[in-house]
XYZ file of C-alpha atoms in Angstrom:
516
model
C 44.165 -47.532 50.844
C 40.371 -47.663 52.130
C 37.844 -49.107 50.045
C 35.412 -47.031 48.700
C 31.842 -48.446 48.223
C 30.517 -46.576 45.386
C 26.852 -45.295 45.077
C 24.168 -46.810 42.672
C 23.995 -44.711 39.487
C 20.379 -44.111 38.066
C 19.441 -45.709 34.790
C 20.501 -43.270 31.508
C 23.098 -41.676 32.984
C 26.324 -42.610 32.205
C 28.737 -44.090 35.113
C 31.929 -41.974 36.183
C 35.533 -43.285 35.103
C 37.313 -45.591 37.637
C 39.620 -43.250 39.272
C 43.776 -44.136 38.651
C 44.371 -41.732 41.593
C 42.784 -42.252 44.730
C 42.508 -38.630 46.732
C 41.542 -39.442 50.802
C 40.586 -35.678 51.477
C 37.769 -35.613 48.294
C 36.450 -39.019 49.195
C 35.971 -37.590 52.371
C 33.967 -34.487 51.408
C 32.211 -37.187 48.886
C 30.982 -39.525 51.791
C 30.061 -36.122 54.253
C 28.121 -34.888 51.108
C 26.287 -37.757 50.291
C 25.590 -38.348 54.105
C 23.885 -34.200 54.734
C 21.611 -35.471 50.947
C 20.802 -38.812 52.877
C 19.536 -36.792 55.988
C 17.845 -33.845 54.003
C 15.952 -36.638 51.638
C 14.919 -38.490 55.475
C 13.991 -35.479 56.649
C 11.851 -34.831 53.631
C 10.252 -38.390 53.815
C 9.107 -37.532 57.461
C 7.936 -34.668 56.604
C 5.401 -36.217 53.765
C 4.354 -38.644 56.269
C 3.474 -36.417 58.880
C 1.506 -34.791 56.259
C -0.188 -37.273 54.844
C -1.403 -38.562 58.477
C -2.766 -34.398 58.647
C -4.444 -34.302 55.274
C -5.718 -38.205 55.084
C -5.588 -39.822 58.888
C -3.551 -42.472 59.449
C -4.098 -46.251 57.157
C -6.241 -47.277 60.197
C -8.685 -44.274 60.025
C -8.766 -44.587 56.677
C -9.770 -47.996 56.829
C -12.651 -46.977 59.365
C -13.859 -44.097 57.496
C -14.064 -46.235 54.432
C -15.946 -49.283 55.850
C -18.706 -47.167 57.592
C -19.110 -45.147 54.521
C -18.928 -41.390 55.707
C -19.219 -39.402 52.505
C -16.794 -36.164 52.820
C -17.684 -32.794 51.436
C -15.597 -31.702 48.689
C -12.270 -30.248 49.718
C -12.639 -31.482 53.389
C -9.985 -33.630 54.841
C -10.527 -37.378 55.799
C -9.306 -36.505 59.412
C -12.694 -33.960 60.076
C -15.798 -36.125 59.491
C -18.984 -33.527 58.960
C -20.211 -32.795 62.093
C -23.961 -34.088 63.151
C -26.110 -31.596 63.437
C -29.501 -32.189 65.578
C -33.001 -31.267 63.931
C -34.040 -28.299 66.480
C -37.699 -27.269 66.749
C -39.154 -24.059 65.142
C -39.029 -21.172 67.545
C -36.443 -23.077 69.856
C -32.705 -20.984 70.162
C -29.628 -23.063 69.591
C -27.733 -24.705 72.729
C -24.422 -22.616 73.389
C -21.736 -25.347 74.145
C -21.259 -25.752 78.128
C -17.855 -24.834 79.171
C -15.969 -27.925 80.456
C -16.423 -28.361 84.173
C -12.153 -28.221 84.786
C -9.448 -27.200 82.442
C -5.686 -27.988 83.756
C -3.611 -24.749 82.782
C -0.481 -26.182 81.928
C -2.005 -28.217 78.680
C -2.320 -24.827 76.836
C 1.273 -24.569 76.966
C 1.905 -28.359 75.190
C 1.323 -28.156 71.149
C 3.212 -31.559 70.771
C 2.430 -34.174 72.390
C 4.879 -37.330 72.601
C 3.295 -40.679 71.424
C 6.480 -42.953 72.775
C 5.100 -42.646 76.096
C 4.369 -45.987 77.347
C 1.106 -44.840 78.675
C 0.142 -43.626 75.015
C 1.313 -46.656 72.994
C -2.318 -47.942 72.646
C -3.155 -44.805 70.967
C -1.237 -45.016 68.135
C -2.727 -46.263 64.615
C 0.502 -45.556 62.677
C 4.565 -45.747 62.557
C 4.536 -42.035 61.629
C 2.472 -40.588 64.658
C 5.352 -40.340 67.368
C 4.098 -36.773 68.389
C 0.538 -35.405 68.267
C -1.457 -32.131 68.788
C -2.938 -32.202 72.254
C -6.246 -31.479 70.338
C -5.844 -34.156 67.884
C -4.876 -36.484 71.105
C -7.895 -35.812 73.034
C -10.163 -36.421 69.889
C -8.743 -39.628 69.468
C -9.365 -40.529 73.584
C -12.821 -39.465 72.794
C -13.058 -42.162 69.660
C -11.483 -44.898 71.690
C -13.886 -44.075 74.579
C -16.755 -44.222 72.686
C -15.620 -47.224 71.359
C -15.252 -49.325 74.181
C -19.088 -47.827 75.448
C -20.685 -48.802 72.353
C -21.228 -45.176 71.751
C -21.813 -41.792 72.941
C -23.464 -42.144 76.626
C -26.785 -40.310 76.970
C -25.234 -38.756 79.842
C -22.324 -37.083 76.955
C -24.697 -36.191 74.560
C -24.571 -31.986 74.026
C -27.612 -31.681 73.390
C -29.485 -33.637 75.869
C -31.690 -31.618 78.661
C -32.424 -32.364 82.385
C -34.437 -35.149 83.097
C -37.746 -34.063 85.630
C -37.869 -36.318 88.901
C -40.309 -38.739 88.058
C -38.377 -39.592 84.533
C -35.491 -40.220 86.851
C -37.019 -42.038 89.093
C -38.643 -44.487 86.692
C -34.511 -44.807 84.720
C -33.551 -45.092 88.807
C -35.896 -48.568 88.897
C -34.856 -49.792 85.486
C -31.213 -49.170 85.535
C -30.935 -50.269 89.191
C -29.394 -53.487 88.485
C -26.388 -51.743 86.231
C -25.441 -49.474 88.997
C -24.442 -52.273 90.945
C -21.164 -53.687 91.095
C -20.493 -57.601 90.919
C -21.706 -60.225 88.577
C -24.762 -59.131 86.616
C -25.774 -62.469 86.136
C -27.375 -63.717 89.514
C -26.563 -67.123 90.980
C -29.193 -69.362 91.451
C -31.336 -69.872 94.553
C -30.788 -73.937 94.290
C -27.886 -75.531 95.392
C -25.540 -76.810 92.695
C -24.423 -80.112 91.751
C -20.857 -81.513 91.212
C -18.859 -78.819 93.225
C -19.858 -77.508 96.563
C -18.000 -74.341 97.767
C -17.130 -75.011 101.519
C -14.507 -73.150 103.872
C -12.615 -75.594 106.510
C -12.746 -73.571 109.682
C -11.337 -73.998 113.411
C -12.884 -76.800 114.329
C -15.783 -75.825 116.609
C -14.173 -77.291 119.691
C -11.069 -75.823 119.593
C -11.088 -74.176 122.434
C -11.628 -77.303 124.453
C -10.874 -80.187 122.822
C -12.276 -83.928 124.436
C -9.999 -86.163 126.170
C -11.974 -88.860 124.101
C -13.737 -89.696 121.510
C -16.558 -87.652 120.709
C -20.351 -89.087 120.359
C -22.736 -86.025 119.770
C -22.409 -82.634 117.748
C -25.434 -80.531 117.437
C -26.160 -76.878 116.584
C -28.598 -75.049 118.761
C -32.091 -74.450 117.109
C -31.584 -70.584 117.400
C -28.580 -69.304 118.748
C -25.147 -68.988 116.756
C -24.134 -71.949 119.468
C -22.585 -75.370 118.696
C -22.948 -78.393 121.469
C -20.499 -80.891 121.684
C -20.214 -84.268 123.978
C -18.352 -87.547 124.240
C -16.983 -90.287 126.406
C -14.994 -87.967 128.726
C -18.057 -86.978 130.838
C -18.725 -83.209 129.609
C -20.494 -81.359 127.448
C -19.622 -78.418 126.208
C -21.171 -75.091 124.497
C -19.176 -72.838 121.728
C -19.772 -70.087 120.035
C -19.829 -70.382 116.507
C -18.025 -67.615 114.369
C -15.951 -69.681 111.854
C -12.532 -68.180 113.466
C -11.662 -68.887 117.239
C -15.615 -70.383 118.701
C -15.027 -69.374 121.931
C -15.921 -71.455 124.678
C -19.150 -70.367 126.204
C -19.444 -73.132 128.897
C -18.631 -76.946 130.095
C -19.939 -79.373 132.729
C -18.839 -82.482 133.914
C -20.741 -85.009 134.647
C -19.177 -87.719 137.282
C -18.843 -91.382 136.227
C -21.093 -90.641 133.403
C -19.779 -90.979 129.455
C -21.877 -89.364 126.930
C -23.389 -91.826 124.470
C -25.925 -89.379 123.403
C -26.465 -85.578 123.834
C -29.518 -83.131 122.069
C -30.937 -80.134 122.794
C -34.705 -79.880 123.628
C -37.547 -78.512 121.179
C -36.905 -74.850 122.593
C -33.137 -74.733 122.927
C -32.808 -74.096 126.673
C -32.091 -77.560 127.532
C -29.722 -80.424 126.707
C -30.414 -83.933 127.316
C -27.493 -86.349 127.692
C -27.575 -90.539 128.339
C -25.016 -92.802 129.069
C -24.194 -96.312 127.880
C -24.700 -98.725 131.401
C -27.573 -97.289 132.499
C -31.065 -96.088 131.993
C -30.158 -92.835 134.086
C -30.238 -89.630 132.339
C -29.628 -85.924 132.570
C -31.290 -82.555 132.109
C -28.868 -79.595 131.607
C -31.363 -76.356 132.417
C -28.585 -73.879 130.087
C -31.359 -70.780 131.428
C -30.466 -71.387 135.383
C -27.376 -73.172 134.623
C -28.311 -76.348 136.892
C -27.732 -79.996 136.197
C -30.353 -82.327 137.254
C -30.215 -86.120 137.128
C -33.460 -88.131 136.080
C -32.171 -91.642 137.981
C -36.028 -93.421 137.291
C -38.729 -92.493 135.001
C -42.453 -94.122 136.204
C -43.198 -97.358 133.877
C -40.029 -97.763 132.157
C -38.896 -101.221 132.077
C -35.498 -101.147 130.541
C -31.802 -101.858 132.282
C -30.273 -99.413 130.100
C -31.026 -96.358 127.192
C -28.411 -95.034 125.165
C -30.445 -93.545 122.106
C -33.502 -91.529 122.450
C -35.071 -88.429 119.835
C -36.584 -85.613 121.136
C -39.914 -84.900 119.202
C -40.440 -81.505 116.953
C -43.595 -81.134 119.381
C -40.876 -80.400 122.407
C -42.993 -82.312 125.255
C -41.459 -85.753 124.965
C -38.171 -87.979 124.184
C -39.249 -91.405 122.186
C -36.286 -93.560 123.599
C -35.075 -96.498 122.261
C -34.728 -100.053 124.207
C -33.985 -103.166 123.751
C -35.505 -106.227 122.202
C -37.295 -103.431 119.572
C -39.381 -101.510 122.335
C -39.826 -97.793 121.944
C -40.979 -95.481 124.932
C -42.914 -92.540 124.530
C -41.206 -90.322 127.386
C -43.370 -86.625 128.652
C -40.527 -84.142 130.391
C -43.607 -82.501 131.700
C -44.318 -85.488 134.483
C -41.123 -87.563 133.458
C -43.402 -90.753 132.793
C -43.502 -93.547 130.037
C -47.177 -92.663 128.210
C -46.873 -95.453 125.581
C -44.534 -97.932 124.592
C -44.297 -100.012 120.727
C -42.272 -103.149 119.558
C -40.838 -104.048 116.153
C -39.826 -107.388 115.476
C -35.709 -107.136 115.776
C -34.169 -104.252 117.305
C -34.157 -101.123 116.739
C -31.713 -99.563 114.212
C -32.848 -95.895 114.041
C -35.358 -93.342 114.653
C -36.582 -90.481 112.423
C -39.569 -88.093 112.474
C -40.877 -86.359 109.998
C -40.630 -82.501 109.679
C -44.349 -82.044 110.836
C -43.823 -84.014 113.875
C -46.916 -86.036 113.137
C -45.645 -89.411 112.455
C -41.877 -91.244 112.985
C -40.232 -94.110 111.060
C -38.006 -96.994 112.480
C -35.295 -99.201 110.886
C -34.934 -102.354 112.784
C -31.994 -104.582 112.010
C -33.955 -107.463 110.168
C -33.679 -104.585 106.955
C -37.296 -103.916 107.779
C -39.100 -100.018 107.708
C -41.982 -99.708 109.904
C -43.868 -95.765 109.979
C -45.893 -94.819 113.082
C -48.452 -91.730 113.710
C -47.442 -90.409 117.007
C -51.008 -89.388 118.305
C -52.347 -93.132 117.790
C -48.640 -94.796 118.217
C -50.054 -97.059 115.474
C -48.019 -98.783 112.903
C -49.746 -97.021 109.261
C -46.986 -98.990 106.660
C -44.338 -101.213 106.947
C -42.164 -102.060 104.060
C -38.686 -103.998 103.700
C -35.360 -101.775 102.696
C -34.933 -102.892 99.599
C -31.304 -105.310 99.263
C -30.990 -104.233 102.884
C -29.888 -107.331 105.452
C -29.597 -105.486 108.469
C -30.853 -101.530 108.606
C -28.541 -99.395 110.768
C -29.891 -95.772 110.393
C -32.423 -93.762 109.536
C -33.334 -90.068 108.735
C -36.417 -87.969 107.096
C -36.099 -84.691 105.381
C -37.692 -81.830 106.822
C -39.671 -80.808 103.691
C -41.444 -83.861 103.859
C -39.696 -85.445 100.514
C -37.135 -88.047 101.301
C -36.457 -91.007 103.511
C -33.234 -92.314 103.669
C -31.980 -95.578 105.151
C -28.486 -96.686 106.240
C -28.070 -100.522 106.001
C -24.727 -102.845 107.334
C -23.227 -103.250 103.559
C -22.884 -99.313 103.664
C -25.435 -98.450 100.829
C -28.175 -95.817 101.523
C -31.362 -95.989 99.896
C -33.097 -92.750 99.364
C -37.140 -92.690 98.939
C -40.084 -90.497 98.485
C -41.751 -90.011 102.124
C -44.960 -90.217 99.990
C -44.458 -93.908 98.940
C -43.259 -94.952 101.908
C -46.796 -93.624 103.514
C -49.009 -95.856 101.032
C -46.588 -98.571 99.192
C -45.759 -101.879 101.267
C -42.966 -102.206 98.485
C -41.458 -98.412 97.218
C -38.584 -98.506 95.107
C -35.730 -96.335 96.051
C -35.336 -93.065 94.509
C -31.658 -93.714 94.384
C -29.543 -96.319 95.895
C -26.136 -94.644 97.190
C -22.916 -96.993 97.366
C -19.950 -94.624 98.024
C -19.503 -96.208 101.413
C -17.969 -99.943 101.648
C -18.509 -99.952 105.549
C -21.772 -99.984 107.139
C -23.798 -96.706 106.993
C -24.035 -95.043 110.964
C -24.971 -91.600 110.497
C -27.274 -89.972 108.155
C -28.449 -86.031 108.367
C -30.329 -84.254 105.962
C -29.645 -80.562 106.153
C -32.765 -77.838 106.627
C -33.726 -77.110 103.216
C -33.648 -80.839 102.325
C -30.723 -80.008 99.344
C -28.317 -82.428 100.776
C -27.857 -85.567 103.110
C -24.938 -86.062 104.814
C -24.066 -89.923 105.209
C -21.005 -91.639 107.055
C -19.659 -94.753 108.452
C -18.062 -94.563 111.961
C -15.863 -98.259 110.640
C -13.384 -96.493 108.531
C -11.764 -92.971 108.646
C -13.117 -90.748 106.729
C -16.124 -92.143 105.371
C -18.256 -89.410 105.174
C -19.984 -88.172 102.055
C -22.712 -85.413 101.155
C -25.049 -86.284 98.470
C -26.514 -83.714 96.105
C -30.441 -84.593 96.270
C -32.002 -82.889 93.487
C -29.382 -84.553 90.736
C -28.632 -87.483 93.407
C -24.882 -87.461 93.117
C -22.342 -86.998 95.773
C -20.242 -83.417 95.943
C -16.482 -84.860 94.374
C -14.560 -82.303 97.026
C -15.953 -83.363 100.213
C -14.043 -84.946 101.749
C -10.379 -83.628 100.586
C -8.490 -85.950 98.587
C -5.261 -87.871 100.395
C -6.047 -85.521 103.929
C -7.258 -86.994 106.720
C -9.251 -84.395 108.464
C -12.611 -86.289 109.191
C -10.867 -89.420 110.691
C -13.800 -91.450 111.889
C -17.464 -89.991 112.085
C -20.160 -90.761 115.100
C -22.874 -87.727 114.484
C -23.575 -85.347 111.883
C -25.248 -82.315 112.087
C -26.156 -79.023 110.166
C -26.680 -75.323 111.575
C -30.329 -73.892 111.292
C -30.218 -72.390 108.107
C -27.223 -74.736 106.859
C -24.540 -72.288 106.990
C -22.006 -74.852 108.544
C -21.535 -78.189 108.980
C -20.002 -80.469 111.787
C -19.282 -84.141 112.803
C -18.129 -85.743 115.817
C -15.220 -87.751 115.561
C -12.920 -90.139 117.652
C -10.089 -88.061 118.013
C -12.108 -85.659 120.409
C -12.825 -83.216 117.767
C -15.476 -81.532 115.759
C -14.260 -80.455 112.339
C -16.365 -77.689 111.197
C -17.376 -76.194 107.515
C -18.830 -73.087 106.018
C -21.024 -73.789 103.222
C -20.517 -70.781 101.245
C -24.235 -71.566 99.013
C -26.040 -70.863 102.464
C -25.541 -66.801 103.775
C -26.777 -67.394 107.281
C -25.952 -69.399 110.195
């Protein structure tokens, strides 16, 4: 025999008799009866719900309608708030309502509307709205949507008219910023500290890489070129794109290593020396000829491996030995002056104007020059340097930095080093443990680029404006500098380059800087 789970009895009514007989065909018209009265009182339920959503709106619009404090007209419905009626001006006739501009025929044909829909979940405010009136559906799109906009949009509004040119116009120039895509919030013109967003790129001679190590990288004062030189005899020029820098041209140059390569003021030469000899050469790029310079008229020296080419264009200042400098003209190819420092020299640097030069000589000492008089105007020692090893002046006119043996690089104002005979350093930098080789500020005097050709590398750029150094450059635990001889920055400090001993020039976008 099946048990039989009997139904609760309502209070006050008295409960049946326990059967003696049990009869399987009643109990089964019982359970199908009470089963159809289950369904019919469900069905029932549903159907108050759905009206209740109808008459009163679902809990949430409720809710909403309550907090903004809509006040209904008697006998209206919660679901139909009183409509908004615009004050219209004596004598002027009521808008008719513009047709809509497209109406898809096959929505007349759908009165219900079904809420399941995946794409319709986020519509629903209540359990009982699992169908909807395709009216009912686009009024609540239009809620939502006005929602999210903070409102109607002027450009919705029924009653709005058409504006006259000059109206638009003037909303054209003040709304010109919101009709552009992107950030709305501009990024600043200065360069920022802590992070700087670079690209590693092919490097820049990678379509002819040097049989040795490399000793001069420099980008060309106005072409998107890149130079590149080093102890296998050539020099070479690339074309800088970021993605294959194509190989525009190479020379050779017999029994001659590069020590030191730079193009002239103008860009249509490059000037290359060697390490045994005071010989030198003049690459004309224009006509395509090399020319050797075997003597220059009044220089003394057995050998000249450095030299800077001045902002001016008509003369080299070369450096020789026992602290002399010679002031070089490529017009006549003559020595026109020559100074001394006490020591030797360490490193040359003019200043952006091209009136005056500084030298670090390797008793830690600083002496500036004017170039017109070849006078000595200051002379001040590094401070805590022993032995100065480099040397290098903003363009701006701002900072001097110096590169001593321990590796730290002091950073001054160019204006105290003019007038003090003892400045203090701006900022003493001591991320390198080697001594400091190569130092480059880049054109808008934002960062200086400092390395140590002792260790692999050892190469660090230093935010100037909060003096710190940029904590991603170089990559953590990747060796992709390896050891640094010259530094160098493009025009407008788009990339950035090194030379290094393994015969290559790893290049960088700086992604702050938008051209070349």
């Amino acid at each position: 025999m099946e048990d039989v789970i009997p139904l609760p009895v309502p209070e006050g009514r008295k409960a049946a008799k326990k059967r003696v007989r049990s009869d399987p065909a009643g109990e089964g018209r019982n359970r199908r009866d009470n089963a159809r009265k289950l369904a019919v009182l469900g069905a029932e339920d549903e159907a108050v719900r759905r009206l209740e959503a109808q008459v009163f709106g679902t809990e949430h619009e409720l809710l909403d309608r309550l907090a903004q404090g809509e006040e209904l007209r008697p006998g209206a419905s919660l679901l139909e708030a009183e409509p908004e009626h615009e004050s219209e001006s004596e004598g002027e006739e009521p808008r008719r309502p513009r047709a809509p501009a497209w109406v898809d025929e096959d929505d007349d044909g759908v009165e219900e509307v079904d809420m399941t829909h995946r794409y319709r979940r986020n519509l629903v405010r209540g359990g009982a709205e699992s169908s909807m009136t395709t009216e009912r559906l686009q009024q609540r799109m239009r809620d939502e949507f006005q929602k999210s906009m903070g409102g109607t949009p002027s450009w919705a509004e029924p009653g709005r008219r058409r504006k006259t040119a000059p109206e638009e116009e003037e909303e054209e120039e003040e709304e010109d910023l919101l009709r552009k895509t992107g950030n709305l919030v501009a990024s600043s013109e200065s360069l920022p500290s802590g992070v700087l967003k670079m690209k590693k790129c092919l490097h820049a001679n990678s379509a002819r890489p040097s049989e040795d190590r490399l000793t001069a990288v420099q980008f060309h004062p106005s072409a998107q070129v890149v130079m590149t030189a080093g102890l296998d005899r050539s020099i070479s020029l690339f074309q800088v794109d970021g993605e294959s820098n194509p190989k525009i041209q190479s020379i050779h140059l017999e029994r001659f290593p590069v020590h030191s390569a730079a193009f002239s003021a103008d860009g249509q030469s490059v000037i290359a020396t060697s390490l045994r000899n005071r010989m030198f050469y003049l690459y004309d790029m224009m006509e395509g000829r090399v020319s050797p310079v075997h003597s220059v008229r009044g220089l003394n020296e057995s050998r000249v491996k450095e030299f800077s080419v001045c902002p001016d264009g008509g003369a080299l200042l070369l450096t020789g030995t026992r602290g002399y400098l010679h002031l070089l003209t490529l017009k006549t190819m003559e020595v026109v002056r020559s100074m001394k420092i006490n020591g030797n020299v360490g490193g040359v640097a003019f200043s952006g104007d091209g009136g005056r030069f500084f030298t670090t000589s390797e008793d830690g000492e600083v002496y500036v020059w004017d170039l017109r008089s070849s006078r000595c105007i200051n002379r001040f020692a590094d401070d805590g340097c022993v032995r100065g090893t480099s040397i290098a002046a903003s363009a701006d006119g701002r900072f001097l930095a110096c590169g001593s043996q321990s590796g730290v690089v002091n950073i001054y104002s160019q204006e105290a080093c003019l007038s003090s005979a003892n400045p203090k350093p701006l900022k003493a930098v001591m991320n390198l443990v080697t001594a400091a080789t190569s130092l480059a500020f880049n054109p808008t005097s934002e960062i200086l680029a400092i390395a140590s050709r002792a260790e692999d590398d050892a190469v660090r750029l230093v935010h100037l404006r909060s003096m710190s150094v940029f904590s991603n450059f170089p990559v953590a635990n990747r060796k992709l500098l390896h050891r640094a001889a010259c530094l160098h920055f493009s025009p407008h400090s788009g990339f950035f380059s090194l030379a290094n001993n393994k015969g290559r020039a790893p290049l960088f976008r700086l992604l702050h800087y938008k051209d070349f």
